[in-house]
Coordinates of C-alpha atoms in Angstrom, one line a residue:
F367 CA -35.8 -18.3 -70.6
T368 CA -34.9 -19.9 -67.3
M369 CA -37.7 -18.1 -65.5
K370 CA -40.3 -19.1 -68.0
H371 CA -39.1 -22.7 -67.9
N372 CA -39.4 -22.8 -64.2
E373 CA -42.8 -21.3 -64.3
K374 CA -43.9 -23.9 -66.8
K375 CA -42.4 -26.6 -64.6
E376 CA -44.2 -25.4 -61.5
Q377 CA -47.5 -25.4 -63.3
H378 CA -47.2 -29.2 -63.9
L379 CA -46.2 -30.2 -60.3
S380 CA -49.6 -31.2 -58.9
L381 CA -50.4 -32.0 -55.3
F382 CA -53.8 -33.5 -54.5
L383 CA -55.2 -33.3 -50.9
E384 CA -58.4 -34.9 -49.5
V385 CA -61.4 -33.1 -48.1
C386 CA -64.0 -35.1 -46.2
S387 CA -67.4 -34.4 -44.7
Q388 CA -68.7 -34.8 -41.1
N389 CA -72.2 -34.1 -40.0
E390 CA -72.9 -32.6 -43.5
E391 CA -70.0 -30.2 -43.1
L392 CA -66.6 -30.2 -44.9
R393 CA -63.4 -30.6 -42.9
L394 CA -59.8 -31.2 -43.6
P395 CA -58.5 -34.7 -42.6
L396 CA -55.4 -34.7 -40.5
H397 CA -53.2 -35.9 -43.4
T398 CA -54.3 -32.9 -45.4
S399 CA -53.7 -30.5 -42.5
I400 CA -50.2 -32.0 -42.0
V401 CA -49.3 -31.4 -45.7
M402 CA -50.6 -27.9 -45.6
F403 CA -48.7 -27.1 -42.5
L404 CA -45.4 -28.3 -44.0
L405 CA -46.1 -26.3 -47.2
S406 CA -46.6 -23.2 -45.1
Y407 CA -43.5 -23.9 -42.9
C408 CA -41.3 -24.5 -46.0
E409 CA -42.9 -21.6 -47.9
C410 CA -43.0 -24.0 -50.8
K411 CA -44.3 -22.7 -54.1
S412 CA -43.4 -25.7 -56.3
F413 CA -46.8 -27.3 -56.4
K414 CA -50.2 -26.4 -57.7
V415 CA -52.4 -27.6 -54.8
F416 CA -55.8 -29.3 -55.5
M417 CA -58.4 -30.0 -52.8
V418 CA -60.3 -33.1 -53.8
Y419 CA -64.0 -33.1 -53.0
T420 CA -67.1 -35.0 -54.0
S421 CA -69.8 -33.5 -56.3
S422 CA -72.2 -33.3 -53.4
C423 CA -70.2 -30.5 -51.7
S424 CA -71.5 -27.1 -52.3
D425 CA -69.5 -23.9 -52.9
A426 CA -70.8 -22.6 -49.5
F427 CA -69.3 -25.5 -47.7
R428 CA -66.0 -25.1 -49.5
S429 CA -65.7 -21.4 -48.6
Q430 CA -65.8 -22.3 -44.9
L431 CA -62.5 -24.3 -45.0
P432 CA -59.2 -22.6 -43.9
V433 CA -57.4 -23.1 -47.2
P434 CA -54.8 -20.7 -48.6
V435 CA -55.6 -18.4 -51.5
G436 CA -54.6 -20.0 -54.8
V437 CA -55.6 -23.5 -53.9
S438 CA -57.8 -25.1 -56.6
W439 CA -60.7 -27.4 -56.2
V440 CA -61.3 -30.6 -58.2
Q441 CA -64.0 -33.2 -58.0
L442 CA -63.1 -36.8 -57.2
E443 CA -64.6 -37.9 -60.5
D444 CA -62.3 -35.5 -62.5
L445 CA -59.0 -36.7 -61.0
P446 CA -56.4 -38.2 -63.4
Q447 CA -56.5 -42.0 -63.5
L448 CA -53.1 -42.1 -61.9
V449 CA -54.3 -40.3 -58.8
R450 CA -57.6 -42.2 -58.7
S451 CA -55.5 -45.4 -58.3
C452 CA -54.0 -44.4 -54.9
R453 CA -54.9 -42.9 -51.5
L454 CA -54.4 -39.2 -50.9
P455 CA -52.3 -37.2 -50.4
A456 CA -50.6 -37.7 -53.8
A457 CA -48.1 -35.7 -55.9
V458 CA -47.8 -36.0 -59.6
D459 CA -44.6 -35.0 -61.5
E460 CA -44.3 -33.0 -64.7
S461 CA -44.6 -36.0 -66.9
G462 CA -47.9 -37.0 -65.4
R463 CA -46.6 -40.6 -65.2
L464 CA -44.9 -40.7 -61.8
C465 CA -47.2 -40.4 -58.7
R466 CA -46.0 -40.2 -55.1
A467 CA -48.6 -41.3 -52.7
G468 CA -48.9 -41.6 -48.9
L469 CA -48.2 -39.1 -46.2
A470 CA -44.5 -39.7 -45.5
V471 CA -43.5 -40.1 -49.1
V472 CA -45.3 -36.8 -50.1
L473 CA -43.9 -34.9 -47.2
R474 CA -40.4 -36.0 -47.9
H475 CA -40.9 -35.0 -51.6
I476 CA -42.1 -31.5 -50.6
I477 CA -38.9 -31.0 -48.5
I478 CA -36.7 -32.2 -51.4
K479 CA -38.4 -29.9 -53.9
T480 CA -38.2 -27.0 -51.5
T481 CA -34.4 -27.4 -51.1
E482 CA -33.9 -27.9 -54.8
E483 CA -35.7 -24.7 -55.6
D484 CA -34.0 -22.8 -52.7
P485 CA -30.7 -24.4 -51.6
S486 CA -30.3 -21.8 -48.8
R487 CA -33.2 -23.4 -46.9
K488 CA -30.9 -25.6 -44.8
D489 CA -33.5 -25.5 -42.0
V490 CA -35.9 -27.3 -44.3
L491 CA -33.3 -30.0 -45.3
E492 CA -32.6 -30.6 -41.6
L493 CA -36.2 -31.9 -41.3
L494 CA -35.0 -35.1 -42.9
G495 CA -32.8 -35.8 -39.9
F496 CA -29.5 -37.6 -39.6
K497 CA -28.5 -39.1 -43.0
K498 CA -31.9 -37.9 -44.3
T499 CA -33.7 -41.0 -43.1
C500 CA -36.6 -39.4 -41.1
L501 CA -39.8 -41.5 -41.9
K502 CA -38.0 -43.0 -44.9
A503 CA -38.7 -46.6 -43.8
C504 CA -42.2 -47.6 -44.9
A505 CA -44.9 -48.2 -42.4
E506 CA -45.1 -51.9 -43.2
V507 CA -41.7 -52.6 -41.7
S508 CA -41.1 -49.7 -39.3
K509 CA -43.2 -49.4 -36.1
W510 CA -42.1 -45.8 -35.7
T511 CA -43.2 -44.8 -39.2
R512 CA -46.5 -46.7 -38.7
L513 CA -47.1 -44.9 -35.4
C514 CA -46.5 -41.4 -36.8
E515 CA -48.0 -41.9 -40.3
I516 CA -51.0 -44.0 -39.4
G517 CA -51.4 -44.8 -35.7
I518 CA -51.6 -41.3 -34.1
P519 CA -53.5 -39.6 -37.0
S520 CA -56.0 -42.5 -37.0
A521 CA -56.4 -42.4 -33.3
V522 CA -57.0 -38.6 -33.2
E523 CA -59.4 -38.8 -36.1
E524 CA -61.4 -41.4 -34.2
H525 CA -61.3 -39.3 -31.1
L526 CA -62.5 -36.2 -33.0
L527 CA -65.5 -38.2 -34.2
N528 CA -66.5 -39.2 -30.7
P529 CA -64.7 -36.8 -28.3
T530 CA -67.1 -37.2 -25.3
N531 CA -67.0 -41.0 -25.4
Q532 CA -63.2 -41.1 -25.4
V533 CA -62.2 -38.2 -23.2
N534 CA -61.4 -40.5 -20.2
R535 CA -59.6 -43.1 -22.3
L536 CA -56.2 -42.1 -23.7
P537 CA -55.6 -43.6 -27.1
P538 CA -52.8 -46.3 -27.0
S539 CA -50.9 -44.5 -29.7
I540 CA -50.8 -41.3 -27.7
L541 CA -49.6 -43.2 -24.7
T542 CA -46.9 -44.8 -26.8
L543 CA -45.7 -41.4 -27.9
E544 CA -45.6 -40.2 -24.3
Q545 CA -43.6 -43.3 -23.4
R546 CA -41.1 -42.6 -26.3
L547 CA -40.6 -39.1 -25.1
A548 CA -39.5 -40.5 -21.7
E549 CA -36.8 -42.7 -23.2
P550 CA -33.1 -41.6 -23.3
V551 CA -32.0 -40.1 -26.6
K552 CA -29.5 -41.7 -28.9
V553 CA -28.0 -39.3 -31.5
H554 CA -24.9 -39.4 -33.7
N555 CA -21.7 -38.6 -31.7
D556 CA -23.7 -38.2 -28.5
D557 CA -20.8 -39.0 -26.2
K558 CA -19.4 -35.5 -26.8
I559 CA -22.7 -33.9 -25.8
R560 CA -23.1 -36.3 -22.8
R561 CA -19.7 -35.4 -21.5
Q562 CA -20.5 -31.8 -21.8
K563 CA -23.7 -32.4 -19.9
L564 CA -21.8 -34.2 -17.1
Q565 CA -19.4 -31.3 -16.9
E566 CA -22.2 -28.8 -16.5
Q567 CA -23.8 -31.0 -13.9
R568 CA -20.6 -31.1 -11.9
L569 CA -20.2 -27.3 -12.2
R570 CA -23.8 -26.8 -11.1
E571 CA -23.2 -29.1 -8.1
N572 CA -20.2 -27.1 -7.1
E573 CA -22.0 -23.8 -7.4
E574 CA -24.9 -25.1 -5.2
K575 CA -22.4 -26.4 -2.7
Q576 CA -20.7 -22.9 -2.5
I577 CA -24.1 -21.2 -2.1
C578 CA -25.1 -23.5 0.7
E579 CA -21.8 -23.0 2.5
A580 CA -22.2 -19.2 2.2
S581 CA -25.7 -19.6 3.7
L582 CA -27.3 -17.6 0.9
G583 CA -30.1 -20.0 0.5
P584 CA -31.0 -22.0 -2.7
S585 CA -30.2 -20.4 -6.0
S586 CA -33.2 -19.0 -7.8
Q587 CA -31.6 -19.2 -11.2
T588 CA -32.5 -22.0 -13.5
S589 CA -30.7 -22.6 -16.8
D590 CA -32.1 -24.3 -19.8
G591 CA -31.0 -27.9 -20.2
L592 CA -28.1 -28.7 -22.5
E593 CA -30.5 -30.6 -24.8
L594 CA -32.8 -27.7 -25.3
R595 CA -29.9 -25.3 -25.9
A596 CA -28.5 -27.8 -28.5
A597 CA -31.8 -28.1 -30.2
L598 CA -32.4 -24.3 -30.5
A599 CA -28.9 -23.7 -31.6
K600 CA -29.3 -26.2 -34.4
L601 CA -32.4 -24.3 -35.5
S602 CA -30.8 -20.9 -35.4
V603 CA -27.3 -21.4 -36.7
D604 CA -27.7 -24.8 -38.4
S605 CA -25.2 -26.5 -36.2
A606 CA -25.2 -28.0 -32.7
P607 CA -23.3 -26.0 -30.0
A608 CA -19.7 -27.1 -30.0
A609 CA -18.7 -29.0 -27.0
A610 CA -15.5 -28.1 -25.3
T611 CA -12.6 -29.5 -27.3
R612 CA -11.1 -31.0 -24.3
G613 CA -12.9 -31.1 -21.0
S614 CA -11.2 -31.7 -17.7
S615 CA -9.2 -34.9 -17.4
E616 CA -11.7 -36.2 -14.8
I617 CA -14.6 -35.8 -17.3
R618 CA -12.7 -37.3 -20.2
K619 CA -11.9 -40.5 -18.2
V620 CA -15.5 -41.2 -17.2
K621 CA -16.7 -44.4 -18.9
T622 CA -19.4 -44.1 -21.6
T623 CA -21.8 -46.2 -19.5
A624 CA -21.5 -43.7 -16.6
L625 CA -22.4 -40.6 -18.7
P626 CA -25.8 -39.0 -18.1
P627 CA -28.5 -39.8 -20.7
L628 CA -29.8 -37.1 -23.0
E629 CA -33.4 -36.2 -22.6
H630 CA -35.9 -35.8 -25.4
V631 CA -36.5 -32.3 -26.7
F632 CA -38.4 -33.2 -29.9
A633 CA -40.1 -36.4 -31.0
E634 CA -37.0 -38.1 -32.4
G635 CA -34.5 -36.7 -29.9
L636 CA -32.7 -33.4 -29.8
Y637 CA -33.6 -31.9 -33.1
F638 CA -36.8 -30.7 -34.9
T639 CA -37.6 -33.1 -37.7
L640 CA -40.3 -34.1 -40.1
T641 CA -41.8 -36.3 -37.4
D642 CA -42.6 -33.2 -35.3
V643 CA -44.3 -31.7 -38.4
V644 CA -46.5 -34.8 -38.7
L645 CA -47.4 -34.9 -35.0
L646 CA -48.1 -31.2 -34.4
P647 CA -51.5 -30.9 -36.2
C648 CA -52.5 -34.2 -34.7
I649 CA -51.6 -33.3 -31.1
H650 CA -53.0 -29.8 -31.5
Q651 CA -56.4 -31.0 -32.6
Y652 CA -56.4 -33.6 -29.8
L653 CA -55.6 -31.1 -27.1
C654 CA -58.2 -28.7 -28.5
S655 CA -60.9 -31.3 -28.4
L656 CA -60.3 -32.1 -24.7
Q657 CA -61.4 -28.6 -23.7
S658 CA -62.7 -28.6 -20.1
H659 CA -61.7 -32.2 -19.6
A660 CA -58.0 -31.4 -20.0
A661 CA -57.0 -31.5 -16.3
R662 CA -58.5 -35.0 -16.0
T663 CA -56.5 -36.3 -19.0
L664 CA -53.4 -34.2 -19.5
H665 CA -51.9 -35.0 -16.1
Q666 CA -51.0 -38.3 -17.7
L667 CA -49.1 -36.6 -20.6
P668 CA -46.6 -34.3 -19.0
R669 CA -43.9 -35.0 -21.6
L670 CA -46.2 -34.6 -24.5
L671 CA -47.2 -31.1 -23.2
R672 CA -43.6 -30.2 -22.7
W673 CA -42.9 -31.3 -26.3
Y674 CA -45.9 -29.3 -27.6
S675 CA -44.6 -26.2 -25.8
R676 CA -41.1 -26.6 -27.2
V677 CA -42.3 -27.0 -30.8
R678 CA -44.0 -23.6 -30.5
E679 CA -40.6 -22.1 -29.9
V680 CA -39.2 -23.3 -33.3
P681 CA -38.8 -20.3 -35.6
G682 CA -41.6 -20.3 -38.2
V683 CA -43.9 -22.8 -36.5
L684 CA -46.3 -20.3 -35.1
K685 CA -46.6 -18.4 -38.4
A686 CA -47.1 -21.6 -40.4
A687 CA -49.7 -22.8 -37.9
K688 CA -51.6 -19.5 -38.0
D689 CA -51.6 -19.7 -41.8
C690 CA -53.3 -23.1 -41.5
G691 CA -55.9 -21.9 -39.0
M692 CA -54.2 -23.3 -35.9
I693 CA -53.6 -21.2 -32.9
L694 CA -51.0 -23.0 -30.8
T695 CA -51.9 -22.4 -27.1
V696 CA -50.6 -24.7 -24.4
P697 CA -53.5 -25.9 -22.3
Q698 CA -53.6 -24.5 -18.7
V699 CA -53.5 -27.4 -16.4
P700 CA -53.3 -27.0 -12.6
T701 CA -49.8 -27.7 -11.3
S702 CA -51.2 -30.2 -8.9
S703 CA -52.6 -32.2 -11.8
L704 CA -49.5 -32.1 -14.0
Q705 CA -47.6 -34.8 -12.4
E706 CA -45.6 -37.5 -14.2
T707 CA -47.6 -40.6 -13.7
S708 CA -45.2 -43.4 -13.2
G709 CA -47.0 -45.7 -10.7
P710 CA -47.5 -49.4 -11.4
D711 CA -51.1 -48.8 -12.6
S712 CA -50.5 -45.8 -14.7
P713 CA -51.5 -46.0 -18.4
V714 CA -47.9 -45.6 -19.5
S715 CA -46.8 -48.4 -17.2
L716 CA -49.6 -50.6 -18.4
L717 CA -48.8 -49.9 -22.0
Q718 CA -45.1 -50.7 -21.3
Q719 CA -46.2 -54.0 -19.9
E720 CA -48.2 -54.8 -23.0
E721 CA -45.3 -53.9 -25.3
D722 CA -42.9 -55.9 -23.2
E723 CA -45.1 -58.9 -23.6
E724 CA -45.2 -58.4 -27.4
T725 CA -41.4 -57.8 -27.7
T726 CA -40.1 -60.4 -25.2
P727 CA -37.6 -62.5 -27.1
Q728 CA -38.8 -66.0 -27.8
L729 CA -36.7 -68.9 -26.5
A730 CA -33.9 -69.8 -28.8
F731 CA -34.6 -72.5 -31.3
V732 CA -33.3 -75.9 -30.2
G733 CA -32.2 -78.3 -32.9
G734 CA -32.7 -78.1 -36.6
P735 CA -35.7 -78.3 -39.0
R736 CA -35.9 -82.1 -39.2
P737 CA -38.4 -82.5 -36.3
T738 CA -40.7 -79.9 -37.9
M739 CA -40.4 -81.5 -41.3
T740 CA -41.0 -84.9 -39.9
K741 CA -44.1 -83.6 -38.1
L742 CA -45.5 -82.2 -41.3
K743 CA -44.7 -85.4 -43.2
E744 CA -46.5 -87.5 -40.6
N745 CA -49.6 -85.3 -41.2
G746 CA -49.3 -85.8 -45.0
I747 CA -47.7 -82.4 -45.8
E748 CA -44.7 -82.3 -48.1
A749 CA -43.3 -79.7 -50.4
I750 CA -44.9 -79.9 -53.9
F751 CA -43.1 -78.5 -56.9
T752 CA -44.9 -78.2 -60.3
L753 CA -42.8 -78.8 -63.4
H754 CA -41.8 -75.7 -65.2
P755 CA -44.0 -75.3 -68.3
C756 CA -41.3 -73.8 -70.6
P757 CA -37.9 -74.3 -69.0
S758 CA -35.9 -73.4 -72.1
W759 CA -37.9 -70.2 -73.0
T760 CA -35.8 -67.0 -73.2
L761 CA -36.2 -63.4 -74.2
P762 CA -34.4 -62.4 -77.4
W763 CA -31.7 -60.5 -75.5
D764 CA -29.5 -59.9 -78.5
S765 CA -32.3 -58.0 -80.3
L766 CA -33.6 -56.1 -77.3
P767 CA -32.6 -52.5 -76.7
K768 CA -29.4 -52.2 -74.6
A769 CA -31.2 -50.1 -72.0
I770 CA -33.3 -53.2 -71.2
N771 CA -30.4 -55.6 -70.7
P772 CA -29.2 -55.9 -67.0
T773 CA -25.6 -55.9 -68.3
E774 CA -26.1 -52.1 -68.8
G775 CA -26.5 -51.8 -65.0
K776 CA -23.8 -51.6 -62.4
M777 CA -23.5 -55.4 -61.8
S778 CA -21.0 -58.1 -62.6
N779 CA -21.3 -60.3 -65.7
I780 CA -22.2 -63.3 -63.6
R781 CA -24.9 -61.4 -61.7
S782 CA -26.3 -59.9 -64.9
T783 CA -26.5 -63.3 -66.5
R784 CA -28.4 -64.6 -63.5
K785 CA -30.7 -61.6 -63.6
M786 CA -31.5 -62.3 -67.3
Q787 CA -32.4 -65.9 -66.4
Q788 CA -34.7 -64.7 -63.6
L789 CA -36.4 -62.3 -66.0
N790 CA -36.9 -65.1 -68.5
N791 CA -38.9 -67.0 -65.9
L792 CA -41.1 -64.2 -64.8
V793 CA -41.8 -62.7 -68.2
A794 CA -42.6 -66.2 -69.5
M795 CA -45.2 -66.8 -66.8
V796 CA -46.7 -63.3 -67.1
S797 CA -46.9 -63.6 -70.9
K798 CA -48.9 -66.8 -70.5
L799 CA -51.4 -65.0 -68.3
A800 CA -51.6 -61.6 -70.1
S801 CA -54.0 -60.5 -72.9
P802 CA -54.3 -57.2 -74.6
G803 CA -55.6 -54.5 -72.3
C804 CA -54.4 -56.1 -69.1
T805 CA -52.8 -54.0 -66.4
V806 CA -49.7 -55.6 -64.8
V807 CA -48.3 -54.3 -61.6
D808 CA -44.6 -54.8 -60.8
F809 CA -44.5 -54.6 -57.0
C810 CA -41.3 -53.8 -55.2
S811 CA -40.0 -52.9 -58.6
G812 CA -36.6 -51.4 -57.7
T813 CA -35.0 -49.9 -60.8
G814 CA -37.5 -51.6 -63.0
H815 CA -35.7 -54.7 -64.3
V816 CA -39.0 -56.6 -64.5
G817 CA -41.5 -53.8 -65.3
I818 CA -39.4 -52.3 -68.1
V819 CA -39.0 -55.7 -69.9
L820 CA -42.7 -56.3 -69.5
A821 CA -43.6 -52.9 -70.9
H822 CA -41.4 -53.5 -74.0
T823 CA -42.5 -57.2 -74.4
L824 CA -46.3 -56.5 -73.9
P825 CA -46.9 -53.2 -75.7
D826 CA -50.7 -53.8 -75.6
C827 CA -50.7 -54.0 -71.7
Q828 CA -50.4 -51.2 -69.2
I829 CA -47.5 -51.7 -66.8
I830 CA -47.3 -50.0 -63.3
L831 CA -44.2 -50.0 -61.2
I832 CA -44.6 -49.6 -57.5
E833 CA -41.5 -48.9 -55.3
N834 CA -41.0 -47.1 -52.0
K835 CA -37.4 -45.9 -52.7
E836 CA -37.4 -42.7 -54.7
E837 CA -33.8 -43.2 -56.1
S838 CA -34.7 -46.5 -57.6
L839 CA -38.0 -45.4 -59.1
V840 CA -36.5 -42.2 -60.6
R841 CA -33.8 -44.4 -62.3
A842 CA -36.5 -46.7 -63.6
Q843 CA -38.4 -43.7 -65.1
R844 CA -35.2 -42.4 -66.7
R845 CA -34.7 -45.8 -68.3
S846 CA -38.2 -46.0 -69.6
T847 CA -37.9 -42.5 -71.1
E848 CA -34.7 -43.5 -72.9
L849 CA -36.6 -46.4 -74.4
G850 CA -39.6 -44.3 -75.4
L851 CA -42.1 -46.6 -73.5
K852 CA -45.6 -45.1 -73.4
N853 CA -47.4 -47.9 -71.6
I854 CA -45.7 -47.5 -68.3
S855 CA -46.4 -45.5 -65.1
F856 CA -44.8 -45.3 -61.7
F857 CA -45.9 -45.1 -58.1
Q858 CA -43.6 -44.2 -55.2
A859 CA -45.7 -45.5 -52.4
N860 CA -46.1 -48.2 -49.8
L861 CA -48.2 -51.1 -51.1
D862 CA -51.2 -50.1 -49.0
Y863 CA -51.4 -46.8 -50.7
F864 CA -52.0 -48.2 -54.2
T865 CA -55.7 -48.9 -54.6
G866 CA -56.0 -49.2 -58.4
L867 CA -57.5 -52.2 -60.3
F868 CA -55.1 -54.6 -62.1
H869 CA -55.1 -58.0 -63.6
I870 CA -51.7 -59.5 -62.9
G871 CA -49.3 -58.8 -60.0
V872 CA -45.6 -59.6 -60.3
A873 CA -42.7 -59.4 -57.9
L874 CA -39.1 -60.5 -58.2
H875 CA -37.5 -61.4 -54.9
A876 CA -40.0 -59.7 -52.6
C877 CA -38.2 -59.7 -49.3
G878 CA -39.7 -61.5 -46.3
V879 CA -43.3 -60.5 -45.6
A880 CA -43.3 -58.3 -48.7
T881 CA -44.2 -61.5 -50.6
D882 CA -47.3 -61.9 -48.4
M883 CA -48.3 -58.3 -48.8
V884 CA -48.1 -58.6 -52.6
L885 CA -50.1 -61.9 -52.4
G886 CA -52.7 -60.2 -50.2
R887 CA -53.0 -57.2 -52.6
C888 CA -53.4 -59.5 -55.6
I889 CA -56.1 -61.6 -53.8
Q890 CA -57.9 -58.4 -52.8
A891 CA -57.9 -57.3 -56.5
R892 CA -58.8 -60.9 -57.7
A893 CA -55.7 -60.6 -59.9
A894 CA -53.3 -63.4 -61.0
F895 CA -49.8 -63.3 -59.6
V896 CA -46.3 -64.4 -60.4
I897 CA -44.1 -64.0 -57.4
S898 CA -40.5 -65.0 -56.5
P899 CA -40.1 -64.9 -52.7
C900 CA -36.9 -64.0 -50.9
C901 CA -35.4 -63.6 -47.4
Y902 CA -37.6 -66.2 -45.7
G903 CA -35.7 -65.6 -42.5
F904 CA -37.3 -62.1 -42.3
I905 CA -40.8 -63.5 -42.2
Q906 CA -42.6 -62.5 -39.1
N907 CA -46.2 -61.8 -37.9
A908 CA -47.5 -58.5 -39.2
V909 CA -50.4 -56.2 -38.6
K910 CA -52.6 -57.8 -41.3
F911 CA -51.5 -61.5 -41.1
T912 CA -49.9 -64.1 -39.0
F913 CA -48.0 -67.3 -39.7
P914 CA -48.7 -70.1 -40.5
K915 CA -51.3 -68.8 -43.0
S916 CA -53.2 -71.8 -44.2
K917 CA -55.7 -73.8 -42.1
R918 CA -53.8 -77.2 -42.5
F919 CA -50.5 -75.6 -41.5
Q920 CA -52.1 -73.9 -38.5
E921 CA -53.6 -77.2 -37.4
T922 CA -50.2 -78.8 -37.6
L923 CA -47.5 -76.3 -36.6
T924 CA -47.1 -73.7 -34.0
H925 CA -45.8 -70.2 -34.9
K926 CA -42.4 -71.1 -33.5
E927 CA -42.2 -74.3 -35.6
H928 CA -43.1 -72.3 -38.7
M929 CA -40.4 -69.8 -37.9
I930 CA -37.9 -72.7 -37.8
L931 CA -38.9 -73.5 -41.4
C932 CA -38.4 -69.9 -42.4
R933 CA -35.1 -69.7 -40.7
F934 CA -33.7 -72.7 -42.4
A935 CA -35.3 -71.8 -45.8
D936 CA -32.6 -69.1 -46.1
Q937 CA -29.8 -71.7 -45.9
T938 CA -29.4 -72.3 -49.6
A939 CA -26.2 -70.4 -50.3
V940 CA -23.9 -72.1 -52.8
Q941 CA -21.0 -72.3 -50.3
L942 CA -23.1 -74.5 -48.0
P943 CA -22.8 -78.3 -48.2
P944 CA -25.2 -79.9 -50.8
E945 CA -27.2 -81.8 -48.1
R946 CA -27.8 -78.6 -46.2
R947 CA -28.8 -76.7 -49.3
L948 CA -31.3 -79.5 -50.1
I949 CA -32.9 -79.1 -46.7
G950 CA -33.1 -75.3 -47.2
K951 CA -34.8 -75.9 -50.6
H952 CA -37.3 -78.2 -49.0
C953 CA -38.0 -75.7 -46.2
M954 CA -38.6 -73.0 -48.9
G955 CA -41.1 -75.4 -50.6
L956 CA -43.0 -75.9 -47.3
V957 CA -43.2 -72.2 -46.5
D958 CA -44.4 -71.5 -50.0
L959 CA -46.9 -74.4 -49.9
D960 CA -48.4 -72.8 -46.8
R961 CA -48.7 -69.5 -48.8
S962 CA -50.2 -71.3 -51.8
W963 CA -52.8 -73.1 -49.7
A964 CA -53.8 -69.8 -48.1
A965 CA -54.4 -68.4 -51.6
E966 CA -56.3 -71.5 -52.6
A967 CA -58.7 -70.9 -49.7
H968 CA -59.8 -67.8 -51.7
G969 CA -60.5 -69.9 -54.8
Y970 CA -57.1 -69.5 -56.5
T971 CA -55.2 -72.2 -58.4
V972 CA -51.6 -71.9 -57.3
Q973 CA -48.5 -73.7 -58.5
V974 CA -45.1 -73.6 -56.8
M975 CA -42.3 -74.2 -59.3
T976 CA -38.5 -73.7 -59.5
M977 CA -37.0 -71.2 -61.9
E978 CA -34.9 -72.6 -64.7
P979 CA -32.0 -73.0 -64.5
E980 CA -32.0 -73.5 -60.7
S981 CA -28.6 -71.8 -60.6
C982 CA -30.1 -68.5 -61.5
S983 CA -30.7 -67.7 -57.8
T984 CA -30.4 -69.4 -54.4
K985 CA -34.0 -68.1 -53.9
N986 CA -35.4 -69.8 -57.1
N987 CA -39.0 -70.6 -56.1
M988 CA -41.8 -69.0 -58.1
L989 CA -45.5 -68.9 -57.1
V990 CA -47.9 -68.6 -60.0
G991 CA -51.6 -68.1 -59.1
R992 CA -54.8 -67.8 -61.1
P993 CA -57.9 -66.3 -59.6
P994 CA -61.2 -68.3 -59.5
Q995 CA -62.6 -67.2 -62.8
G996 CA -59.2 -66.4 -64.4
I997 CA -58.2 -63.4 -66.3
A998 CA -55.9 -65.1 -68.8
Q999 CA -57.3 -65.4 -72.3
E1000 CA -55.5 -66.6 -75.4
I1001 CA -53.8 -63.7 -77.2
G1002 CA -54.8 -63.8 -80.9
S1003 CA -51.3 -63.6 -82.3
K1004 CA -48.3 -63.9 -80.0
P1005 CA -44.7 -63.4 -81.2
D1006 CA -42.6 -66.5 -81.6
Y1007 CA -40.7 -65.9 -78.4
F1008 CA -43.8 -66.4 -76.3
C1009 CA -44.1 -69.8 -74.8

């Protein structure tokens, strides 16, 4: 019975990978190659793999691709609606209602499924790194994830499209990786390893001294560095080599700051992780494309070549690469060319200068927010709050299923009461905008407090929950299953990977720039929005937008002055003096006014209002926006509890 059950389960785990065309020929995008390499390395059989192609691709073209036996083909037009609403790669669970989209999310899911099916694969679990956080932070907030998941694959794809035009220009993302490989490694409990390294250095110095004194000439023996031995030992026996329990007294007394740094072996430090899996197909294709121009270019990437050579030594890598049509051969570069370029005009040095300019700490803020607020007021800009249209409206909590009530969660009574009050506000506004057939997206959904209430309250609407944290989304799916909700689906993905159409976007306490990302996604979809911002102090310039956002604020405030508003907008905690909280509330209103004016530049009608009661949250602002032509139509018959 168990075997049949598992076979049935495996048949319903679907993985969808993209195929693209170039010069009328099919090829595998790097994201697809990376996923296939990991599947081969893990020997994962949990998924039925589908290669997604357009109807114009012939069978002859498809037969030329290096895809494993057993992989199925599906036309883009025949994909499930859930998969058509996101960017590939994407994995769909057994229920067909939870989709994981995006490279890092899908790769981590493959690792987790592999170890669930075969707990003995400790080597696969180690790919997730220390505390299982490798590439867990989403690309919107983590520069490292963005570099590995987007930056380097995109740069290599661009290079592959025009290799001759770019052979003499190293992509900035490749240079960034070369630079990262030159930085000292920080790993958990590294003092012990660094003391062992110091001890080995001292012993080696003594041996060389004895050899010189004996006039035997220099030693011809070279030993592998401690870092490389630690990395290979981790791969072979699943544990780092044990350092001496107690080194010499001289070594033990050396201050931490005086210990030698650890050198990179793999991309994230000493150990082979998911990051190396992502980078290997990218760097391999990049090196292969250089061909005869390698000597001219690769002398600037000595550490990257060393990394590439070390990855080849990892057990299972060569076989997995071969299965995916990759023959990993280290380019032969003349020794005279392979020098570590570190002069003032080297590409790496120039890139370091650019990054230093970007990351140089700004001068500390002087004074409080009053000068900035006064400057805005003198230019006719003051916080504007719209009256709440239905301040006393509430959900019928006593008659709702217990699984919907926040009191069923792991939170205090006071917090659950406030959560219910927050939900009253958002559901009231969404209900005024919604009509039968609408699709409502709960962005940054967490465990589904907002989305599940909406799915129950608006049975004629489709509700989509989007969340990057798997644990939260799985819990939300479990709650919806207990409630028997049929009009709800789930995406574990970064916001950028969701591409589906929707009518209303909602987000409760979207942290920092997450509010602006949700706003941007709603404006792109011409959808209405109901958003409660949070963590104003975390607002910062991002890849897709800068602050201030609206034209009037840009003409009045500098970026630094806007950051002052954001910083003081977070000072609304109940333990602060009333006057200080009032200033914080005013700063919140100004920051959200800037956001609302930016949306109005796209034709939106936006209202900034305060949740009722105000005590439901220290971050109690709510932005309600309607697109130019509006999507809200009167619902024919609304229950009495709709306002």
